[in-house]
Protein backbone atom coordinates (compact mmCIF):
# COMPACT_ATOMS: atom_id res chain seq x y z
CA UNK A 1 0.00 0.00 0.00
CA UNK A 2 1.36 3.40 -0.91
CA UNK A 3 1.48 6.31 1.51
CA UNK A 4 -1.29 7.91 -0.54
CA UNK A 5 -3.62 4.90 -0.05
CA UNK A 6 -2.78 4.67 3.65
CA UNK A 7 -3.67 8.33 4.13
CA UNK A 8 -7.07 7.97 2.46
CA UNK A 9 -7.80 4.71 4.32
CA UNK A 10 -7.23 6.53 7.62
CA UNK A 11 -9.51 9.41 6.56
CA UNK A 12 -12.25 6.93 5.55
CA UNK A 13 -11.98 5.01 8.86
CA UNK A 14 -12.16 8.24 10.87
CA UNK A 15 -15.20 9.40 8.87
CA UNK A 16 -16.92 6.05 9.44
CA UNK A 17 -16.24 6.17 13.18
CA UNK A 18 -17.53 9.76 13.32
CA UNK A 19 -20.72 8.79 11.48
CA UNK A 20 -21.25 5.86 13.84
CA UNK A 21 -20.89 8.08 16.94
CA UNK A 22 -23.27 10.62 15.40
CA UNK A 23 -25.91 7.92 14.77
CA UNK A 24 -25.63 6.70 18.38
CA UNK A 25 -25.92 10.28 19.65
CA UNK A 26 -28.97 11.00 17.43
CA UNK A 27 -30.62 7.75 18.46
CA UNK A 28 -30.10 8.56 22.15
CA UNK A 29 -31.60 12.02 21.61
CA UNK A 30 -34.59 10.56 19.73
CA UNK A 31 -35.30 8.16 22.62
CA UNK A 32 -34.99 10.95 25.21
CA UNK A 33 -37.40 13.23 23.35
CA UNK A 34 -40.35 10.83 23.47
CA UNK A 35 -43.33 11.92 25.63
CA UNK A 36 -43.77 10.19 29.02
CA UNK A 37 -45.58 6.85 29.02
CA UNK A 38 -49.36 7.01 29.59
CA UNK A 39 -49.29 5.90 33.25
CA UNK A 40 -45.96 7.38 34.28
CA UNK A 41 -47.23 10.60 35.85
CA UNK A 42 -49.94 8.82 37.86
CA UNK A 43 -47.43 6.23 39.14
CA UNK A 44 -44.89 8.89 40.06
CA UNK A 45 -47.48 11.04 41.86
CA UNK A 46 -48.55 7.99 43.84
CA UNK A 47 -45.12 6.52 44.63
CA UNK A 48 -42.60 9.35 44.53
CA UNK A 49 -43.66 12.49 46.48
CA UNK A 50 -40.36 14.12 45.45
CA UNK A 51 -41.66 14.22 41.86
CA UNK A 52 -44.24 16.91 42.75
CA UNK A 53 -41.45 19.31 43.71
CA UNK A 54 -39.40 19.03 40.52
CA UNK A 55 -39.43 21.98 38.13
CA UNK A 56 -40.94 21.52 34.67
CA UNK A 57 -37.45 21.36 33.16
CA UNK A 58 -36.34 18.73 35.69
CA UNK A 59 -39.44 16.62 34.93
CA UNK A 60 -38.69 16.78 31.21
CA UNK A 61 -35.11 15.67 31.84
CA UNK A 62 -36.31 12.92 34.17
CA UNK A 63 -38.72 11.55 31.54
CA UNK A 64 -35.95 11.62 28.92
CA UNK A 65 -33.49 9.73 31.11
CA UNK A 66 -36.21 7.24 32.09
CA UNK A 67 -36.85 6.51 28.40
CA UNK A 68 -33.13 5.83 27.89
CA UNK A 69 -32.99 3.68 31.02
CA UNK A 70 -36.08 1.62 30.18
CA UNK A 71 -35.00 1.14 26.56
CA UNK A 72 -31.61 -0.30 27.52
CA UNK A 73 -32.00 -2.16 30.84
CA UNK A 74 -33.55 -5.55 31.42
CA UNK A 75 -35.77 -6.19 34.46
CA UNK A 76 -36.03 -9.72 35.86
CA UNK A 77 -38.34 -10.85 38.64
CA UNK A 78 -36.90 -13.20 41.27
CA UNK A 79 -38.53 -15.15 44.11
CA UNK A 80 -41.88 -15.14 42.30
CA UNK A 81 -41.94 -11.37 41.70
CA UNK A 82 -43.82 -10.34 38.54
CA UNK A 83 -42.37 -7.31 36.73
CA UNK A 84 -45.05 -4.64 36.26
CA UNK A 85 -45.04 -1.16 34.73
CA UNK A 86 -45.28 0.29 38.25
CA UNK A 87 -42.08 -1.51 39.29
CA UNK A 88 -40.16 -0.41 36.20
CA UNK A 89 -41.32 3.21 36.38
CA UNK A 90 -40.75 3.57 40.15
CA UNK A 91 -37.23 2.14 39.97
CA UNK A 92 -36.28 3.97 36.75
CA UNK A 93 -37.48 7.33 38.12
CA UNK A 94 -35.41 7.09 41.29
CA UNK A 95 -32.35 5.82 39.43
CA UNK A 96 -32.66 8.68 36.93
CA UNK A 97 -33.27 11.31 39.61
CA UNK A 98 -29.54 11.01 40.29
CA UNK A 99 -28.79 11.84 36.64
CA UNK A 100 -31.07 14.76 35.74
CA UNK A 101 -28.59 17.48 36.69
CA UNK A 102 -25.43 16.18 35.10
CA UNK A 103 -25.66 13.13 32.84
CA UNK A 104 -26.53 12.38 29.23
CA UNK A 105 -26.11 8.59 29.50
CA UNK A 106 -28.08 6.30 31.82
CA UNK A 107 -25.69 3.96 33.65
CA UNK A 108 -23.79 2.66 30.60
CA UNK A 109 -22.29 -0.30 32.52
CA UNK A 110 -25.64 -1.49 33.93
CA UNK A 111 -27.48 -4.25 32.09
CA UNK A 112 -29.96 -5.91 34.46
CA UNK A 113 -32.13 -5.08 37.47
CA UNK A 114 -33.19 -8.11 39.51
CA UNK A 115 -36.28 -7.51 41.65
CA UNK A 116 -37.32 -9.63 44.63
CA UNK A 117 -40.67 -9.11 46.41
CA UNK A 118 -39.07 -8.77 49.88
CA UNK A 119 -35.67 -8.90 51.58
CA UNK A 120 -33.79 -11.83 50.09
CA UNK A 121 -30.98 -14.13 51.09
CA UNK A 122 -27.76 -13.53 49.24
CA UNK A 123 -24.77 -15.83 49.23
CA UNK A 124 -22.82 -13.44 47.01
CA UNK A 125 -19.87 -11.81 48.67
CA UNK A 126 -20.93 -8.18 48.51
CA UNK A 127 -18.70 -5.83 46.65
CA UNK A 128 -18.83 -3.56 49.64
CA UNK A 129 -17.84 -6.03 52.31
CA UNK A 130 -20.86 -8.34 52.47
CA UNK A 131 -20.73 -11.68 54.20
CA UNK A 132 -19.36 -14.81 52.67
CA UNK A 133 -22.32 -16.77 53.99
CA UNK A 134 -26.06 -16.26 53.48
CA UNK A 135 -27.31 -12.85 54.59
CA UNK A 136 -30.58 -10.91 54.24
CA UNK A 137 -30.35 -8.02 51.77
CA UNK A 138 -32.61 -5.17 50.65
CA UNK A 139 -30.41 -4.35 47.70
CA UNK A 140 -27.03 -4.82 46.05
CA UNK A 141 -24.98 -3.23 43.30
CA UNK A 142 -22.59 -5.47 41.39
CA UNK A 143 -19.66 -4.27 39.34
CA UNK A 144 -20.71 -6.73 36.63
CA UNK A 145 -23.68 -4.57 35.56
CA UNK A 146 -26.40 -5.82 37.91
CA UNK A 147 -28.51 -4.08 40.56
CA UNK A 148 -30.63 -6.21 42.90
CA UNK A 149 -33.57 -4.68 44.80
CA UNK A 150 -36.36 -5.79 47.15
CA UNK A 151 -39.58 -4.24 45.79
CA UNK A 152 -41.25 -3.58 49.17
CA UNK A 153 -38.15 -1.64 50.27
CA UNK A 154 -38.03 0.26 46.96
CA UNK A 155 -41.64 1.34 47.44
CA UNK A 156 -41.28 2.17 51.14
CA UNK A 157 -38.14 4.21 50.44
CA UNK A 158 -39.74 6.10 47.55
CA UNK A 159 -42.89 7.00 49.47
CA UNK A 160 -41.07 8.23 52.58
CA UNK A 161 -38.80 11.04 51.46
CA UNK A 162 -37.92 12.37 54.89
CA UNK A 163 -36.29 9.48 56.77
CA UNK A 164 -32.95 9.53 54.96
CA UNK A 165 -33.31 5.92 53.78
CA UNK A 166 -33.82 5.03 50.16
CA UNK A 167 -32.45 1.71 48.91
CA UNK A 168 -32.83 2.66 45.23
CA UNK A 169 -30.88 5.92 45.53
CA UNK A 170 -28.31 4.00 47.61
CA UNK A 171 -27.70 1.20 45.10
CA UNK A 172 -27.64 3.51 42.07
CA UNK A 173 -25.17 5.80 43.84
CA UNK A 174 -22.96 2.68 44.01
CA UNK A 175 -23.44 2.26 40.25
CA UNK A 176 -22.21 5.84 39.70
CA UNK A 177 -19.24 5.16 41.98
CA UNK A 178 -18.42 1.99 39.99
CA UNK A 179 -18.49 3.70 36.56
CA UNK A 180 -14.72 4.20 36.63
CA UNK A 181 -14.21 0.57 37.65
CA UNK A 182 -13.30 1.29 41.28
CA UNK A 183 -15.79 1.22 44.16
CA UNK A 184 -13.99 3.76 46.30
CA UNK A 185 -16.54 6.47 47.07
CA UNK A 186 -15.30 8.74 44.27
CA UNK A 187 -17.48 8.80 41.14
CA UNK A 188 -16.32 10.33 37.86
CA UNK A 189 -16.14 14.09 38.40
CA UNK A 190 -16.50 16.69 35.64
CA UNK A 191 -13.03 18.16 36.17
CA UNK A 192 -9.77 16.58 37.27
CA UNK A 193 -9.09 19.42 39.69
CA UNK A 194 -12.36 18.65 41.52
CA UNK A 195 -10.92 15.40 42.95
CA UNK A 196 -8.67 17.29 45.35
CA UNK A 197 -11.54 18.97 47.22
CA UNK A 198 -13.71 15.86 46.91
CA UNK A 199 -11.02 13.69 48.55
CA UNK A 200 -10.37 16.21 51.33
CA UNK A 201 -14.05 16.70 52.24
CA UNK A 202 -15.05 13.04 51.94
CA UNK A 203 -12.04 11.78 53.92
CA UNK A 204 -12.74 14.29 56.69
CA UNK A 205 -16.50 13.53 56.83
CA UNK A 206 -16.00 9.76 56.63
CA UNK A 207 -13.42 9.84 59.45
CA UNK A 208 -15.80 11.90 61.57
CA UNK A 209 -18.65 9.42 61.01
CA UNK A 210 -16.40 6.47 61.85
CA UNK A 211 -15.34 8.24 65.04
CA UNK A 212 -18.93 9.13 66.04
CA UNK A 213 -20.10 5.57 65.32
CA UNK A 214 -17.29 4.12 67.43
CA UNK A 215 -18.27 6.37 70.33
CA UNK A 216 -22.00 5.60 69.94
CA UNK A 217 -22.89 9.18 68.96
CA UNK A 218 -25.63 10.03 66.46
CA UNK A 219 -25.15 11.81 63.15
CA UNK A 220 -27.40 13.12 60.38
CA UNK A 221 -25.71 10.41 58.29
CA UNK A 222 -26.67 6.80 58.97
CA UNK A 223 -23.94 4.83 60.77
CA UNK A 224 -23.88 2.32 57.89
CA UNK A 225 -21.90 4.98 56.03
CA UNK A 226 -19.01 4.26 58.40
CA UNK A 227 -18.58 0.79 56.83
CA UNK A 228 -16.17 2.05 54.13
CA UNK A 229 -15.79 5.06 51.75
CA UNK A 230 -18.06 3.48 49.09
CA UNK A 231 -20.90 3.02 51.59
CA UNK A 232 -20.25 6.55 52.85
CA UNK A 233 -20.88 8.00 49.38
CA UNK A 234 -24.08 5.92 48.98
CA UNK A 235 -25.39 6.92 52.43
CA UNK A 236 -24.41 10.58 51.87
CA UNK A 237 -26.41 10.49 48.61
CA UNK A 238 -29.52 9.18 50.41
CA UNK A 239 -29.15 11.91 53.05
CA UNK A 240 -28.55 14.62 50.43
CA UNK A 241 -31.84 13.85 48.70
CA UNK A 242 -33.96 13.07 51.76
CA UNK A 243 -32.57 15.33 54.53
CA UNK A 244 -31.10 18.20 52.53
CA UNK A 245 -31.61 20.94 55.12
CA UNK A 246 -30.09 18.95 58.00
CA UNK A 247 -27.13 17.89 55.86
CA UNK A 248 -26.57 21.45 54.61
CA UNK A 249 -26.60 23.00 58.09
CA UNK A 250 -24.51 20.30 59.84
CA UNK A 251 -22.20 19.24 56.99
CA UNK A 252 -22.05 22.26 54.63
CA UNK A 253 -18.89 21.21 52.80
CA UNK A 254 -20.22 17.71 52.13
CA UNK A 255 -23.52 19.18 50.92
CA UNK A 256 -21.67 21.58 48.60
CA UNK A 257 -19.61 18.72 47.07
CA UNK A 258 -22.74 16.65 46.43
CA UNK A 259 -24.57 19.70 45.06
CA UNK A 260 -21.69 20.32 42.63
CA UNK A 261 -21.57 16.67 41.60
CA UNK A 262 -25.31 16.10 41.11
CA UNK A 263 -25.86 19.72 39.93
CA UNK A 264 -29.05 19.74 41.94
CA UNK A 265 -30.23 21.36 45.19
CA UNK A 266 -32.80 19.04 46.83
CA UNK A 267 -33.19 21.74 49.51
CA UNK A 268 -35.51 23.44 46.99
CA UNK A 269 -37.82 20.41 47.07
CA UNK A 270 -38.51 20.46 50.82
CA UNK A 271 -39.66 22.98 53.41
CA UNK A 272 -36.75 23.96 55.72
ZN1 LIG B 1 -24.26 -0.03 49.95
Tab-separated table of C-alpha atoms and ligand atoms in Angstrom:
chain	number	residue	atom	x	y	z
A	1	UNK	CA	0.000	0.000	0.000
A	2	UNK	CA	1.358	3.404	-0.907
A	3	UNK	CA	1.483	6.315	1.507
A	4	UNK	CA	-1.292	7.905	-0.540
A	5	UNK	CA	-3.622	4.904	-0.049
A	6	UNK	CA	-2.779	4.668	3.654
A	7	UNK	CA	-3.668	8.327	4.130
A	8	UNK	CA	-7.072	7.974	2.463
A	9	UNK	CA	-7.797	4.708	4.318
A	10	UNK	CA	-7.226	6.534	7.625
A	11	UNK	CA	-9.508	9.408	6.557
A	12	UNK	CA	-12.252	6.934	5.548
A	13	UNK	CA	-11.976	5.012	8.862
A	14	UNK	CA	-12.164	8.240	10.868
A	15	UNK	CA	-15.200	9.402	8.872
A	16	UNK	CA	-16.918	6.052	9.435
A	17	UNK	CA	-16.241	6.168	13.181
A	18	UNK	CA	-17.527	9.764	13.316
A	19	UNK	CA	-20.719	8.793	11.476
A	20	UNK	CA	-21.250	5.861	13.842
A	21	UNK	CA	-20.893	8.077	16.937
A	22	UNK	CA	-23.267	10.623	15.397
A	23	UNK	CA	-25.908	7.922	14.767
A	24	UNK	CA	-25.628	6.704	18.383
A	25	UNK	CA	-25.925	10.281	19.645
A	26	UNK	CA	-28.970	11.003	17.429
A	27	UNK	CA	-30.617	7.747	18.462
A	28	UNK	CA	-30.096	8.560	22.151
A	29	UNK	CA	-31.596	12.021	21.610
A	30	UNK	CA	-34.591	10.561	19.733
A	31	UNK	CA	-35.301	8.159	22.625
A	32	UNK	CA	-34.993	10.953	25.211
A	33	UNK	CA	-37.402	13.233	23.355
A	34	UNK	CA	-40.353	10.829	23.471
A	35	UNK	CA	-43.327	11.924	25.627
A	36	UNK	CA	-43.770	10.194	29.018
A	37	UNK	CA	-45.580	6.855	29.022
A	38	UNK	CA	-49.363	7.014	29.595
A	39	UNK	CA	-49.289	5.902	33.248
A	40	UNK	CA	-45.959	7.377	34.284
A	41	UNK	CA	-47.231	10.599	35.853
A	42	UNK	CA	-49.942	8.819	37.858
A	43	UNK	CA	-47.428	6.233	39.137
A	44	UNK	CA	-44.886	8.894	40.056
A	45	UNK	CA	-47.478	11.038	41.862
A	46	UNK	CA	-48.552	7.988	43.840
A	47	UNK	CA	-45.124	6.519	44.632
A	48	UNK	CA	-42.603	9.349	44.526
A	49	UNK	CA	-43.656	12.487	46.482
A	50	UNK	CA	-40.357	14.121	45.447
A	51	UNK	CA	-41.663	14.220	41.859
A	52	UNK	CA	-44.244	16.914	42.747
A	53	UNK	CA	-41.453	19.313	43.712
A	54	UNK	CA	-39.398	19.033	40.521
A	55	UNK	CA	-39.427	21.985	38.129
A	56	UNK	CA	-40.939	21.525	34.667
A	57	UNK	CA	-37.447	21.355	33.156
A	58	UNK	CA	-36.342	18.727	35.689
A	59	UNK	CA	-39.436	16.620	34.930
A	60	UNK	CA	-38.693	16.778	31.213
A	61	UNK	CA	-35.107	15.667	31.838
A	62	UNK	CA	-36.309	12.917	34.172
A	63	UNK	CA	-38.716	11.555	31.543
A	64	UNK	CA	-35.948	11.624	28.921
A	65	UNK	CA	-33.485	9.728	31.109
A	66	UNK	CA	-36.212	7.239	32.092
A	67	UNK	CA	-36.850	6.511	28.400
A	68	UNK	CA	-33.135	5.828	27.891
A	69	UNK	CA	-32.992	3.682	31.023
A	70	UNK	CA	-36.081	1.619	30.183
A	71	UNK	CA	-34.996	1.140	26.560
A	72	UNK	CA	-31.607	-0.302	27.517
A	73	UNK	CA	-32.001	-2.157	30.838
A	74	UNK	CA	-33.552	-5.550	31.418
A	75	UNK	CA	-35.772	-6.189	34.464
A	76	UNK	CA	-36.033	-9.719	35.861
A	77	UNK	CA	-38.344	-10.848	38.638
A	78	UNK	CA	-36.898	-13.195	41.275
A	79	UNK	CA	-38.528	-15.154	44.107
A	80	UNK	CA	-41.880	-15.142	42.298
A	81	UNK	CA	-41.941	-11.367	41.699
A	82	UNK	CA	-43.821	-10.344	38.542
A	83	UNK	CA	-42.365	-7.312	36.734
A	84	UNK	CA	-45.049	-4.639	36.257
A	85	UNK	CA	-45.036	-1.163	34.728
A	86	UNK	CA	-45.276	0.291	38.250
A	87	UNK	CA	-42.080	-1.507	39.291
A	88	UNK	CA	-40.161	-0.410	36.198
A	89	UNK	CA	-41.315	3.215	36.375
A	90	UNK	CA	-40.750	3.569	40.150
A	91	UNK	CA	-37.228	2.140	39.966
A	92	UNK	CA	-36.276	3.975	36.754
A	93	UNK	CA	-37.482	7.326	38.122
A	94	UNK	CA	-35.408	7.092	41.287
A	95	UNK	CA	-32.347	5.823	39.433
A	96	UNK	CA	-32.664	8.676	36.932
A	97	UNK	CA	-33.267	11.310	39.607
A	98	UNK	CA	-29.536	11.007	40.288
A	99	UNK	CA	-28.792	11.842	36.639
A	100	UNK	CA	-31.068	14.758	35.737
A	101	UNK	CA	-28.591	17.477	36.688
A	102	UNK	CA	-25.432	16.180	35.102
A	103	UNK	CA	-25.658	13.130	32.844
A	104	UNK	CA	-26.527	12.378	29.231
A	105	UNK	CA	-26.108	8.590	29.495
A	106	UNK	CA	-28.084	6.303	31.816
A	107	UNK	CA	-25.690	3.960	33.650
A	108	UNK	CA	-23.789	2.656	30.598
A	109	UNK	CA	-22.285	-0.305	32.520
A	110	UNK	CA	-25.641	-1.486	33.932
A	111	UNK	CA	-27.480	-4.254	32.087
A	112	UNK	CA	-29.962	-5.912	34.455
A	113	UNK	CA	-32.126	-5.080	37.467
A	114	UNK	CA	-33.187	-8.110	39.514
A	115	UNK	CA	-36.284	-7.506	41.648
A	116	UNK	CA	-37.317	-9.634	44.631
A	117	UNK	CA	-40.670	-9.106	46.413
A	118	UNK	CA	-39.068	-8.772	49.880
A	119	UNK	CA	-35.674	-8.904	51.575
A	120	UNK	CA	-33.793	-11.831	50.086
A	121	UNK	CA	-30.983	-14.135	51.090
A	122	UNK	CA	-27.757	-13.527	49.235
A	123	UNK	CA	-24.766	-15.829	49.232
A	124	UNK	CA	-22.821	-13.439	47.008
A	125	UNK	CA	-19.869	-11.807	48.669
A	126	UNK	CA	-20.931	-8.183	48.510
A	127	UNK	CA	-18.698	-5.827	46.647
A	128	UNK	CA	-18.829	-3.561	49.645
A	129	UNK	CA	-17.842	-6.035	52.306
A	130	UNK	CA	-20.856	-8.338	52.472
A	131	UNK	CA	-20.735	-11.680	54.204
A	132	UNK	CA	-19.362	-14.808	52.672
A	133	UNK	CA	-22.317	-16.766	53.993
A	134	UNK	CA	-26.057	-16.260	53.483
A	135	UNK	CA	-27.315	-12.848	54.593
A	136	UNK	CA	-30.576	-10.907	54.235
A	137	UNK	CA	-30.352	-8.025	51.772
A	138	UNK	CA	-32.611	-5.169	50.651
A	139	UNK	CA	-30.405	-4.345	47.695
A	140	UNK	CA	-27.026	-4.823	46.048
A	141	UNK	CA	-24.980	-3.230	43.295
A	142	UNK	CA	-22.593	-5.473	41.391
A	143	UNK	CA	-19.664	-4.271	39.341
A	144	UNK	CA	-20.706	-6.725	36.629
A	145	UNK	CA	-23.680	-4.570	35.559
A	146	UNK	CA	-26.402	-5.822	37.911
A	147	UNK	CA	-28.507	-4.075	40.561
A	148	UNK	CA	-30.634	-6.211	42.901
A	149	UNK	CA	-33.571	-4.679	44.796
A	150	UNK	CA	-36.362	-5.787	47.148
A	151	UNK	CA	-39.583	-4.236	45.792
A	152	UNK	CA	-41.249	-3.575	49.169
A	153	UNK	CA	-38.153	-1.641	50.271
A	154	UNK	CA	-38.028	0.259	46.964
A	155	UNK	CA	-41.644	1.336	47.437
A	156	UNK	CA	-41.276	2.169	51.136
A	157	UNK	CA	-38.140	4.206	50.441
A	158	UNK	CA	-39.741	6.098	47.551
A	159	UNK	CA	-42.895	7.002	49.470
A	160	UNK	CA	-41.074	8.230	52.582
A	161	UNK	CA	-38.804	11.040	51.455
A	162	UNK	CA	-37.923	12.369	54.893
A	163	UNK	CA	-36.293	9.476	56.770
A	164	UNK	CA	-32.947	9.532	54.959
A	165	UNK	CA	-33.311	5.923	53.781
A	166	UNK	CA	-33.824	5.026	50.157
A	167	UNK	CA	-32.451	1.711	48.910
A	168	UNK	CA	-32.828	2.659	45.225
A	169	UNK	CA	-30.876	5.917	45.533
A	170	UNK	CA	-28.308	3.998	47.605
A	171	UNK	CA	-27.699	1.203	45.097
A	172	UNK	CA	-27.640	3.506	42.070
A	173	UNK	CA	-25.166	5.803	43.844
A	174	UNK	CA	-22.956	2.685	44.013
A	175	UNK	CA	-23.435	2.264	40.250
A	176	UNK	CA	-22.206	5.841	39.696
A	177	UNK	CA	-19.242	5.156	41.976
A	178	UNK	CA	-18.425	1.993	39.987
A	179	UNK	CA	-18.493	3.705	36.563
A	180	UNK	CA	-14.718	4.204	36.628
A	181	UNK	CA	-14.212	0.571	37.648
A	182	UNK	CA	-13.300	1.287	41.277
A	183	UNK	CA	-15.793	1.224	44.162
A	184	UNK	CA	-13.989	3.762	46.304
A	185	UNK	CA	-16.542	6.466	47.071
A	186	UNK	CA	-15.295	8.741	44.270
A	187	UNK	CA	-17.484	8.797	41.138
A	188	UNK	CA	-16.319	10.332	37.856
A	189	UNK	CA	-16.138	14.094	38.404
A	190	UNK	CA	-16.503	16.685	35.643
A	191	UNK	CA	-13.032	18.163	36.167
A	192	UNK	CA	-9.771	16.578	37.274
A	193	UNK	CA	-9.092	19.418	39.687
A	194	UNK	CA	-12.364	18.653	41.516
A	195	UNK	CA	-10.916	15.395	42.946
A	196	UNK	CA	-8.668	17.295	45.354
A	197	UNK	CA	-11.540	18.974	47.217
A	198	UNK	CA	-13.715	15.861	46.913
A	199	UNK	CA	-11.025	13.685	48.549
A	200	UNK	CA	-10.369	16.205	51.329
A	201	UNK	CA	-14.046	16.700	52.237
A	202	UNK	CA	-15.055	13.040	51.944
A	203	UNK	CA	-12.038	11.780	53.917
A	204	UNK	CA	-12.742	14.285	56.686
A	205	UNK	CA	-16.496	13.532	56.834
A	206	UNK	CA	-15.996	9.762	56.634
A	207	UNK	CA	-13.416	9.838	59.452
A	208	UNK	CA	-15.802	11.905	61.569
A	209	UNK	CA	-18.649	9.423	61.010
A	210	UNK	CA	-16.400	6.467	61.853
A	211	UNK	CA	-15.341	8.242	65.042
A	212	UNK	CA	-18.927	9.128	66.035
A	213	UNK	CA	-20.102	5.574	65.323
A	214	UNK	CA	-17.289	4.118	67.434
A	215	UNK	CA	-18.275	6.375	70.330
A	216	UNK	CA	-22.001	5.600	69.939
A	217	UNK	CA	-22.892	9.175	68.965
A	218	UNK	CA	-25.628	10.028	66.461
A	219	UNK	CA	-25.155	11.812	63.155
A	220	UNK	CA	-27.396	13.118	60.375
A	221	UNK	CA	-25.711	10.406	58.289
A	222	UNK	CA	-26.668	6.796	58.968
A	223	UNK	CA	-23.937	4.833	60.766
A	224	UNK	CA	-23.882	2.317	57.892
A	225	UNK	CA	-21.901	4.980	56.030
A	226	UNK	CA	-19.010	4.261	58.404
A	227	UNK	CA	-18.584	0.787	56.828
A	228	UNK	CA	-16.168	2.047	54.135
A	229	UNK	CA	-15.789	5.058	51.753
A	230	UNK	CA	-18.056	3.476	49.088
A	231	UNK	CA	-20.896	3.024	51.587
A	232	UNK	CA	-20.250	6.549	52.853
A	233	UNK	CA	-20.881	8.003	49.381
A	234	UNK	CA	-24.079	5.916	48.978
A	235	UNK	CA	-25.392	6.921	52.430
A	236	UNK	CA	-24.411	10.579	51.865
A	237	UNK	CA	-26.413	10.490	48.606
A	238	UNK	CA	-29.523	9.177	50.407
A	239	UNK	CA	-29.149	11.906	53.052
A	240	UNK	CA	-28.547	14.619	50.428
A	241	UNK	CA	-31.845	13.849	48.696
A	242	UNK	CA	-33.960	13.069	51.765
A	243	UNK	CA	-32.566	15.333	54.532
A	244	UNK	CA	-31.097	18.205	52.531
A	245	UNK	CA	-31.612	20.943	55.120
A	246	UNK	CA	-30.094	18.951	57.997
A	247	UNK	CA	-27.132	17.893	55.857
A	248	UNK	CA	-26.572	21.448	54.615
A	249	UNK	CA	-26.598	23.001	58.094
A	250	UNK	CA	-24.509	20.296	59.838
A	251	UNK	CA	-22.202	19.245	56.985
A	252	UNK	CA	-22.053	22.265	54.634
A	253	UNK	CA	-18.885	21.212	52.799
A	254	UNK	CA	-20.224	17.708	52.127
A	255	UNK	CA	-23.519	19.183	50.923
A	256	UNK	CA	-21.668	21.576	48.602
A	257	UNK	CA	-19.607	18.722	47.074
A	258	UNK	CA	-22.740	16.651	46.425
A	259	UNK	CA	-24.570	19.705	45.062
A	260	UNK	CA	-21.686	20.323	42.633
A	261	UNK	CA	-21.567	16.671	41.603
A	262	UNK	CA	-25.312	16.101	41.109
A	263	UNK	CA	-25.857	19.717	39.926
A	264	UNK	CA	-29.052	19.744	41.945
A	265	UNK	CA	-30.233	21.356	45.185
A	266	UNK	CA	-32.799	19.042	46.832
A	267	UNK	CA	-33.193	21.738	49.509
A	268	UNK	CA	-35.512	23.438	46.990
A	269	UNK	CA	-37.819	20.413	47.071
A	270	UNK	CA	-38.512	20.457	50.819
A	271	UNK	CA	-39.660	22.983	53.408
A	272	UNK	CA	-36.748	23.962	55.717
B	1	LIG	ZN1	-24.259	-0.027	49.952
